[in-house]
PDB file of C-alpha atoms in Angstrom:
ATOM      1  CA  UNK A 223       0.063   0.290   0.274  1.00 63.00           C
ATOM      2  CA  UNK A 224       1.432   3.682  -0.134  1.00 74.00           C
ATOM      3  CA  UNK A 225       1.880   6.303   3.294  1.00 88.00           C
ATOM      4  CA  UNK A 226       2.149   9.356   3.212  1.00 93.00           C
ATOM      5  CA  UNK A 227       2.172  10.866   6.636  1.00 95.00           C
ATOM      6  CA  UNK A 228       2.735  14.790   7.880  1.00 96.00           C
ATOM      7  CA  UNK A 229       2.069  16.623  11.064  1.00 97.00           C
ATOM      8  CA  UNK A 230      -1.433  18.335  10.568  1.00 95.00           C
ATOM      9  CA  UNK A 231      -0.197  21.351  11.652  1.00 97.00           C
ATOM     10  CA  UNK A 232       2.308  24.234  12.415  1.00 98.00           C
ATOM     11  CA  UNK A 233       2.765  27.532  13.774  1.00 97.00           C
ATOM     12  CA  UNK A 234       6.035  29.035  13.775  1.00 97.00           C
ATOM     13  CA  UNK A 235       7.327  32.718  13.763  1.00 97.00           C
ATOM     14  CA  UNK A 236       8.197  35.347  11.845  1.00 97.00           C
ATOM     15  CA  UNK A 237      11.648  35.704  10.815  1.00 97.00           C
ATOM     16  CA  UNK A 238      12.167  31.442  12.338  1.00 97.00           C
ATOM     17  CA  UNK A 239      13.275  28.540  10.254  1.00 97.00           C
ATOM     18  CA  UNK A 240      10.535  25.501   9.968  1.00 98.00           C
ATOM     19  CA  UNK A 241      11.128  23.047   8.805  1.00 98.00           C
ATOM     20  CA  UNK A 242       7.838  20.222   7.542  1.00 98.00           C
ATOM     21  CA  UNK A 243       8.554  16.215   7.731  1.00 98.00           C
ATOM     22  CA  UNK A 244       7.158  14.240   5.531  1.00 98.00           C
ATOM     23  CA  UNK A 245       7.870  10.409   5.678  1.00 97.00           C
ATOM     24  CA  UNK A 246       6.921   8.242   2.953  1.00 95.00           C
ATOM     25  CA  UNK A 247       5.741   3.883   2.474  1.00 92.00           C
ATOM     26  CA  UNK A 248       5.264   3.029  -0.851  1.00 85.00           C
ATOM     27  CA  UNK A 249       6.052  -0.274  -2.964  1.00 81.00           C
ATOM     28  CA  UNK A 250       8.053   1.811  -4.988  1.00 82.00           C
ATOM     29  CA  UNK A 251      10.146   5.347  -5.119  1.00 85.00           C
ATOM     30  CA  UNK A 252      10.434   7.334  -8.542  1.00 84.00           C
ATOM     31  CA  UNK A 253      10.716  10.833  -7.195  1.00 90.00           C
ATOM     32  CA  UNK A 254       9.188  13.741  -4.113  1.00 94.00           C
ATOM     33  CA  UNK A 255       7.637  16.552  -4.351  1.00 95.00           C
ATOM     34  CA  UNK A 256       6.762  19.303  -2.672  1.00 97.00           C
ATOM     35  CA  UNK A 257       3.669  21.477  -3.221  1.00 97.00           C
ATOM     36  CA  UNK A 258       2.664  24.707  -1.192  1.00 97.00           C
ATOM     37  CA  UNK A 259      -1.024  25.361  -1.641  1.00 96.00           C
ATOM     38  CA  UNK A 260      -2.917  28.562   0.254  1.00 96.00           C
ATOM     39  CA  UNK A 261      -6.386  28.529   1.001  1.00 91.00           C
ATOM     40  CA  UNK A 262      -8.452  27.554  -1.939  1.00 89.00           C
ATOM     41  CA  UNK A 263      -6.107  28.551  -4.147  1.00 93.00           C
ATOM     42  CA  UNK A 264      -4.008  26.017  -6.824  1.00 95.00           C
ATOM     43  CA  UNK A 265      -1.074  24.012  -5.021  1.00 96.00           C
ATOM     44  CA  UNK A 266       2.261  25.557  -6.754  1.00 96.00           C
ATOM     45  CA  UNK A 267       5.545  23.476  -7.548  1.00 94.00           C
ATOM     46  CA  UNK A 268       7.972  24.073  -4.621  1.00 96.00           C
ATOM     47  CA  UNK A 269      11.087  21.307  -5.363  1.00 95.00           C
ATOM     48  CA  UNK A 270      12.046  17.851  -6.444  1.00 93.00           C
ATOM     49  CA  UNK A 271      14.215  15.168  -4.741  1.00 94.00           C
ATOM     50  CA  UNK A 272      14.999  11.644  -6.427  1.00 91.00           C
ATOM     51  CA  UNK A 273      18.928  11.544  -4.957  1.00 93.00           C
ATOM     52  CA  UNK A 274      19.338  11.720  -1.375  1.00 96.00           C
ATOM     53  CA  UNK A 275      20.732  14.834   0.473  1.00 96.00           C
ATOM     54  CA  UNK A 276      19.383  18.500   0.484  1.00 96.00           C
ATOM     55  CA  UNK A 277      18.229  20.902  -2.718  1.00 93.00           C
ATOM     56  CA  UNK A 278      18.491  24.365  -1.929  1.00 93.00           C
ATOM     57  CA  UNK A 279      16.328  26.684  -3.406  1.00 90.00           C
ATOM     58  CA  UNK A 280      16.535  30.490  -2.059  1.00 93.00           C
ATOM     59  CA  UNK A 281      14.801  30.240   1.164  1.00 96.00           C
ATOM     60  CA  UNK A 282      13.353  26.790   0.800  1.00 96.00           C
ATOM     61  CA  UNK A 283      15.018  24.062   0.760  1.00 97.00           C
ATOM     62  CA  UNK A 284      13.781  19.821   0.455  1.00 97.00           C
ATOM     63  CA  UNK A 285      15.633  17.284   2.163  1.00 98.00           C
ATOM     64  CA  UNK A 286      15.785  13.372   1.090  1.00 97.00           C
ATOM     65  CA  UNK A 287      16.740   9.837   2.614  1.00 97.00           C
ATOM     66  CA  UNK A 288      15.476   7.155   0.289  1.00 94.00           C
ATOM     67  CA  UNK A 289      16.640   4.475   3.077  1.00 94.00           C
ATOM     68  CA  UNK A 290      14.831   6.164   5.759  1.00 95.00           C
ATOM     69  CA  UNK A 291      11.673   7.091   3.495  1.00 95.00           C
ATOM     70  CA  UNK A 292      11.744  10.672   5.006  1.00 96.00           C
ATOM     71  CA  UNK A 293      11.958  14.152   3.719  1.00 98.00           C
ATOM     72  CA  UNK A 294      11.748  17.915   5.214  1.00 98.00           C
ATOM     73  CA  UNK A 295      11.054  20.599   4.148  1.00 98.00           C
ATOM     74  CA  UNK A 296      13.209  23.491   5.463  1.00 98.00           C
ATOM     75  CA  UNK A 297      11.843  27.470   5.455  1.00 97.00           C
ATOM     76  CA  UNK A 298      14.281  30.317   6.378  1.00 97.00           C
ATOM     77  CA  UNK A 299      13.719  33.560   7.000  1.00 97.00           C
ATOM     78  CA  UNK A 300       9.643  32.974   7.619  1.00 97.00           C
ATOM     79  CA  UNK A 301       7.176  35.406   5.941  1.00 97.00           C
ATOM     80  CA  UNK A 302       3.411  36.405   7.182  1.00 97.00           C
ATOM     81  CA  UNK A 303       3.049  34.972   3.471  1.00 97.00           C
ATOM     82  CA  UNK A 304       4.980  31.485   3.942  1.00 98.00           C
ATOM     83  CA  UNK A 305       1.312  30.718   6.242  1.00 98.00           C
ATOM     84  CA  UNK A 306       0.120  27.741   4.083  1.00 97.00           C
ATOM     85  CA  UNK A 307      -0.605  24.026   3.375  1.00 96.00           C
ATOM     86  CA  UNK A 308       2.617  22.074   2.492  1.00 98.00           C
ATOM     87  CA  UNK A 309       1.709  18.988   0.259  1.00 97.00           C
ATOM     88  CA  UNK A 310       4.730  16.099   0.088  1.00 96.00           C
ATOM     89  CA  UNK A 311       3.856  13.942  -2.469  1.00 94.00           C
ATOM     90  CA  UNK A 312       5.471  10.934  -3.935  1.00 92.00           C
ATOM     91  CA  UNK A 313       5.676   8.883  -7.889  1.00 87.00           C
ATOM     92  CA  UNK A 314       5.918   5.421  -6.696  1.00 80.00           C
ATOM     93  CA  UNK A 315       6.240   3.331 -10.581  1.00 74.00           C
ATOM     94  CA  UNK A 316       4.672   0.803  -8.439  1.00 72.00           C
ATOM     95  CA  UNK A 317       1.292   2.032  -7.933  1.00 68.00           C
ATOM     96  CA  UNK A 318      -0.537   1.268 -11.701  1.00 60.00           C
ATOM     97  CA  UNK A 319      -2.995   3.488 -10.686  1.00 58.00           C
ATOM     98  CA  UNK A 320      -2.053   6.741  -9.592  1.00 68.00           C
ATOM     99  CA  UNK A 321       0.981   8.605 -10.642  1.00 80.00           C
ATOM    100  CA  UNK A 322       1.289  11.085  -7.603  1.00 87.00           C
ATOM    101  CA  UNK A 323       0.432   9.923  -4.210  1.00 88.00           C
ATOM    102  CA  UNK A 324      -0.221  12.762  -1.563  1.00 91.00           C
ATOM    103  CA  UNK A 325      -0.178  13.810   1.683  1.00 92.00           C
ATOM    104  CA  UNK A 326      -3.228  15.334   3.397  1.00 92.00           C
ATOM    105  CA  UNK A 327      -0.765  18.318   4.070  1.00 95.00           C
ATOM    106  CA  UNK A 328       1.117  20.065   6.758  1.00 96.00           C
ATOM    107  CA  UNK A 329      -1.166  23.586   7.747  1.00 96.00           C
ATOM    108  CA  UNK A 330       1.470  26.235   8.727  1.00 98.00           C
ATOM    109  CA  UNK A 331       0.730  29.392  10.449  1.00 97.00           C
ATOM    110  CA  UNK A 332       3.312  32.113  10.635  1.00 97.00           C
ATOM    111  CA  UNK A 333       2.696  34.671  13.439  1.00 96.00           C
ATOM    112  CA  UNK A 334       4.730  37.977  14.130  1.00 94.00           C
TER     113      UNK A 334
ATOM    114  CA  UNK B  15       0.049  31.773 -12.699  1.00 84.00           C
ATOM    115  CA  UNK B  16       1.233  28.325 -13.818  1.00 86.00           C
ATOM    116  CA  UNK B  17       0.093  28.034 -17.445  1.00 93.00           C
ATOM    117  CA  UNK B  18      -3.241  26.224 -16.930  1.00 97.00           C
ATOM    118  CA  UNK B  19      -6.720  26.967 -17.042  1.00 97.00           C
ATOM    119  CA  UNK B  20      -9.538  25.625 -15.563  1.00 98.00           C
ATOM    120  CA  UNK B  21     -13.012  27.159 -16.452  1.00 97.00           C
ATOM    121  CA  UNK B  22     -15.707  27.784 -14.301  1.00 97.00           C
ATOM    122  CA  UNK B  23     -14.066  29.178 -11.396  1.00 97.00           C
ATOM    123  CA  UNK B  24     -17.231  28.662  -9.618  1.00 97.00           C
ATOM    124  CA  UNK B  25     -20.079  26.656  -9.850  1.00 97.00           C
ATOM    125  CA  UNK B  26     -23.272  26.324  -7.836  1.00 97.00           C
ATOM    126  CA  UNK B  27     -25.849  23.548  -8.761  1.00 97.00           C
ATOM    127  CA  UNK B  28     -28.587  21.424  -6.906  1.00 97.00           C
ATOM    128  CA  UNK B  29     -28.295  17.964  -6.851  1.00 97.00           C
ATOM    129  CA  UNK B  30     -28.748  15.069  -9.308  1.00 97.00           C
ATOM    130  CA  UNK B  31     -27.666  17.856 -11.717  1.00 97.00           C
ATOM    131  CA  UNK B  32     -25.282  17.230 -14.716  1.00 98.00           C
ATOM    132  CA  UNK B  33     -22.366  19.792 -14.904  1.00 98.00           C
ATOM    133  CA  UNK B  34     -18.878  20.319 -17.199  1.00 98.00           C
ATOM    134  CA  UNK B  35     -15.723  21.149 -15.926  1.00 98.00           C
ATOM    135  CA  UNK B  36     -13.301  22.348 -18.657  1.00 98.00           C
ATOM    136  CA  UNK B  37      -8.841  21.961 -18.018  1.00 98.00           C
ATOM    137  CA  UNK B  38      -6.425  23.106 -21.091  1.00 97.00           C
ATOM    138  CA  UNK B  39      -2.764  22.555 -20.491  1.00 97.00           C
ATOM    139  CA  UNK B  40       0.433  24.324 -20.126  1.00 96.00           C
ATOM    140  CA  UNK B  41       1.227  24.727 -23.752  1.00 94.00           C
ATOM    141  CA  UNK B  42       3.044  21.715 -24.883  1.00 91.00           C
ATOM    142  CA  UNK B  43       2.572  19.499 -22.212  1.00 93.00           C
ATOM    143  CA  UNK B  44       0.155  16.427 -22.904  1.00 92.00           C
ATOM    144  CA  UNK B  45      -0.574  14.548 -20.045  1.00 92.00           C
ATOM    145  CA  UNK B  46      -3.798  16.223 -17.887  1.00 95.00           C
ATOM    146  CA  UNK B  47      -4.074  15.146 -14.641  1.00 95.00           C
ATOM    147  CA  UNK B  48      -7.644  15.606 -12.148  1.00 96.00           C
ATOM    148  CA  UNK B  49      -7.936  16.183  -9.396  1.00 96.00           C
ATOM    149  CA  UNK B  50     -10.324  16.756  -6.192  1.00 96.00           C
ATOM    150  CA  UNK B  51     -10.120  18.716  -2.765  1.00 95.00           C
ATOM    151  CA  UNK B  52     -13.113  18.328   0.290  1.00 90.00           C
ATOM    152  CA  UNK B  53     -12.525  20.464   2.770  1.00 79.00           C
ATOM    153  CA  UNK B  54      -9.881  20.247   5.247  1.00 68.00           C
ATOM    154  CA  UNK B  55      -9.267  16.730   2.788  1.00 76.00           C
ATOM    155  CA  UNK B  56      -6.147  16.151   0.496  1.00 83.00           C
ATOM    156  CA  UNK B  57      -5.129  15.953  -3.211  1.00 91.00           C
ATOM    157  CA  UNK B  58      -7.462  12.671  -3.896  1.00 91.00           C
ATOM    158  CA  UNK B  59      -6.449  11.744  -7.560  1.00 92.00           C
ATOM    159  CA  UNK B  60      -8.906  10.300 -10.386  1.00 94.00           C
ATOM    160  CA  UNK B  61      -7.875  10.371 -13.530  1.00 94.00           C
ATOM    161  CA  UNK B  62      -5.057  10.595 -15.993  1.00 92.00           C
ATOM    162  CA  UNK B  63      -4.644  11.198 -19.714  1.00 94.00           C
ATOM    163  CA  UNK B  64      -1.784  11.396 -21.649  1.00 92.00           C
ATOM    164  CA  UNK B  65      -2.108  12.607 -25.641  1.00 92.00           C
ATOM    165  CA  UNK B  66      -5.674  12.046 -25.294  1.00 94.00           C
ATOM    166  CA  UNK B  67      -5.825   8.147 -24.095  1.00 93.00           C
ATOM    167  CA  UNK B  68      -6.589   7.313 -20.700  1.00 93.00           C
ATOM    168  CA  UNK B  69      -3.638   6.871 -18.639  1.00 89.00           C
ATOM    169  CA  UNK B  70      -3.887   6.061 -15.168  1.00 89.00           C
ATOM    170  CA  UNK B  71      -7.900   6.025 -12.957  1.00 90.00           C
ATOM    171  CA  UNK B  72      -8.040   6.659  -9.183  1.00 89.00           C
ATOM    172  CA  UNK B  73     -10.605   6.262  -7.294  1.00 83.00           C
ATOM    173  CA  UNK B  74     -13.176   8.005  -9.275  1.00 93.00           C
ATOM    174  CA  UNK B  75     -16.678   7.190  -9.213  1.00 94.00           C
ATOM    175  CA  UNK B  76     -18.656   5.467 -11.770  1.00 96.00           C
ATOM    176  CA  UNK B  77     -21.283   8.959 -12.044  1.00 97.00           C
ATOM    177  CA  UNK B  78     -17.479  11.050 -13.358  1.00 97.00           C
ATOM    178  CA  UNK B  79     -16.090  10.821 -16.313  1.00 97.00           C
ATOM    179  CA  UNK B  80     -12.961  12.503 -18.452  1.00 97.00           C
ATOM    180  CA  UNK B  81     -12.206  12.705 -21.338  1.00 97.00           C
ATOM    181  CA  UNK B  82      -8.881  14.607 -23.085  1.00 97.00           C
ATOM    182  CA  UNK B  83      -9.752  16.496 -27.201  1.00 97.00           C
ATOM    183  CA  UNK B  84      -7.023  16.277 -29.697  1.00 96.00           C
ATOM    184  CA  UNK B  85      -6.475  20.001 -29.486  1.00 95.00           C
ATOM    185  CA  UNK B  86      -5.614  18.526 -25.452  1.00 96.00           C
ATOM    186  CA  UNK B  87      -7.576  20.448 -23.949  1.00 97.00           C
ATOM    187  CA  UNK B  88     -10.153  17.761 -21.212  1.00 98.00           C
ATOM    188  CA  UNK B  89     -13.521  17.706 -19.656  1.00 98.00           C
ATOM    189  CA  UNK B  90     -14.713  16.286 -16.385  1.00 98.00           C
ATOM    190  CA  UNK B  91     -17.711  15.622 -16.565  1.00 98.00           C
ATOM    191  CA  UNK B  92     -19.954  14.606 -13.064  1.00 98.00           C
ATOM    192  CA  UNK B  93     -23.519  13.708 -13.249  1.00 97.00           C
ATOM    193  CA  UNK B  94     -26.070  13.109 -10.980  1.00 97.00           C
ATOM    194  CA  UNK B  95     -24.455  14.791  -8.258  1.00 97.00           C
ATOM    195  CA  UNK B  96     -24.822  14.596  -4.481  1.00 97.00           C
ATOM    196  CA  UNK B  97     -24.007  17.430  -2.090  1.00 95.00           C
ATOM    197  CA  UNK B  98     -21.303  14.789  -1.202  1.00 94.00           C
ATOM    198  CA  UNK B  99     -19.643  16.308  -4.286  1.00 96.00           C
ATOM    199  CA  UNK B 100     -18.844  19.825  -3.632  1.00 96.00           C
ATOM    200  CA  UNK B 101     -15.314  20.187  -3.202  1.00 96.00           C
ATOM    201  CA  UNK B 102     -12.480  22.077  -5.185  1.00 96.00           C
ATOM    202  CA  UNK B 103     -11.358  19.683  -8.517  1.00 97.00           C
ATOM    203  CA  UNK B 104      -8.153  20.643  -9.963  1.00 97.00           C
ATOM    204  CA  UNK B 105      -6.497  20.167 -12.804  1.00 97.00           C
ATOM    205  CA  UNK B 106      -2.978  19.371 -13.502  1.00 96.00           C
ATOM    206  CA  UNK B 107      -0.636  19.299 -16.522  1.00 94.00           C
ATOM    207  CA  UNK B 108       2.574  17.779 -17.338  1.00 92.00           C
ATOM    208  CA  UNK B 109       5.060  17.064 -20.549  1.00 87.00           C
ATOM    209  CA  UNK B 110       4.425  12.947 -20.706  1.00 74.00           C
ATOM    210  CA  UNK B 111       3.624  10.521 -18.681  1.00 62.00           C
ATOM    211  CA  UNK B 112       6.439   8.684 -16.827  1.00 61.00           C
ATOM    212  CA  UNK B 113       9.298  10.546 -16.611  1.00 66.00           C
ATOM    213  CA  UNK B 114      11.151  10.654 -14.162  1.00 63.00           C
ATOM    214  CA  UNK B 115      11.507  14.659 -13.807  1.00 69.00           C
ATOM    215  CA  UNK B 116       7.396  14.614 -14.851  1.00 81.00           C
ATOM    216  CA  UNK B 117       6.234  18.162 -12.556  1.00 88.00           C
ATOM    217  CA  UNK B 118       2.619  18.375 -12.245  1.00 92.00           C
ATOM    218  CA  UNK B 119       1.451  21.964 -12.766  1.00 94.00           C
ATOM    219  CA  UNK B 120      -1.572  23.190 -11.032  1.00 96.00           C
ATOM    220  CA  UNK B 121      -4.597  25.060 -12.870  1.00 97.00           C
ATOM    221  CA  UNK B 122      -6.298  27.249 -10.666  1.00 96.00           C
ATOM    222  CA  UNK B 123      -9.217  25.250  -9.802  1.00 97.00           C
ATOM    223  CA  UNK B 124     -12.882  24.795 -10.103  1.00 97.00           C
ATOM    224  CA  UNK B 125     -14.951  25.414  -6.683  1.00 97.00           C
ATOM    225  CA  UNK B 126     -17.991  23.482  -7.182  1.00 97.00           C
ATOM    226  CA  UNK B 127     -21.403  23.866  -5.289  1.00 97.00           C
ATOM    227  CA  UNK B 128     -24.427  21.272  -5.077  1.00 97.00           C
ATOM    228  CA  UNK B 129     -26.817  22.896  -2.760  1.00 96.00           C
TER     229      UNK B 129
END
């Protein structure tokens, strides 16, 4: 089966750093994606990891450990506009019916 | 702006009715995906088309159907609507199916309200 776990909610302070974790259990693995979704809006692509290690893109970084089935999204210098849901998604090539499996998302609230 | 367009933005209808949601993928993208997102729920994959052919099918109800036309736009048809079908419906597109780095880009969604 497929299972992707993320914390439901997190709160962090403006200017701080926050780490959003994602663990996955899938039959196969062919990449992990992070998306940002503001309430009522479309998910927007943030990052993609297929090899172990850290991918940095401005204030956002994403880390992957395939052996542990684990990823995190790191947000630095938090801004109020970063308040959103962050979705972890895994591509499982062994899943014949679901190209991309999404977690339920982590709702991040940035407070002053 | 992802380049994926969806119409209409909002749709209000009654139970038992039928509606059609439309999606135009980004220029050059051959794959179209449909997702349903209910309140406080994750994205539920419904169906994928690639270059006009059905490629993958998720937990799509029999009352729902989709197709992709020769110009690559796609339509999702929802019939015999129930209150529980009220949700955000997103379309996403990508260049091709199966390539490792293939990334899905989402449209702005259609908010369906069934009364």
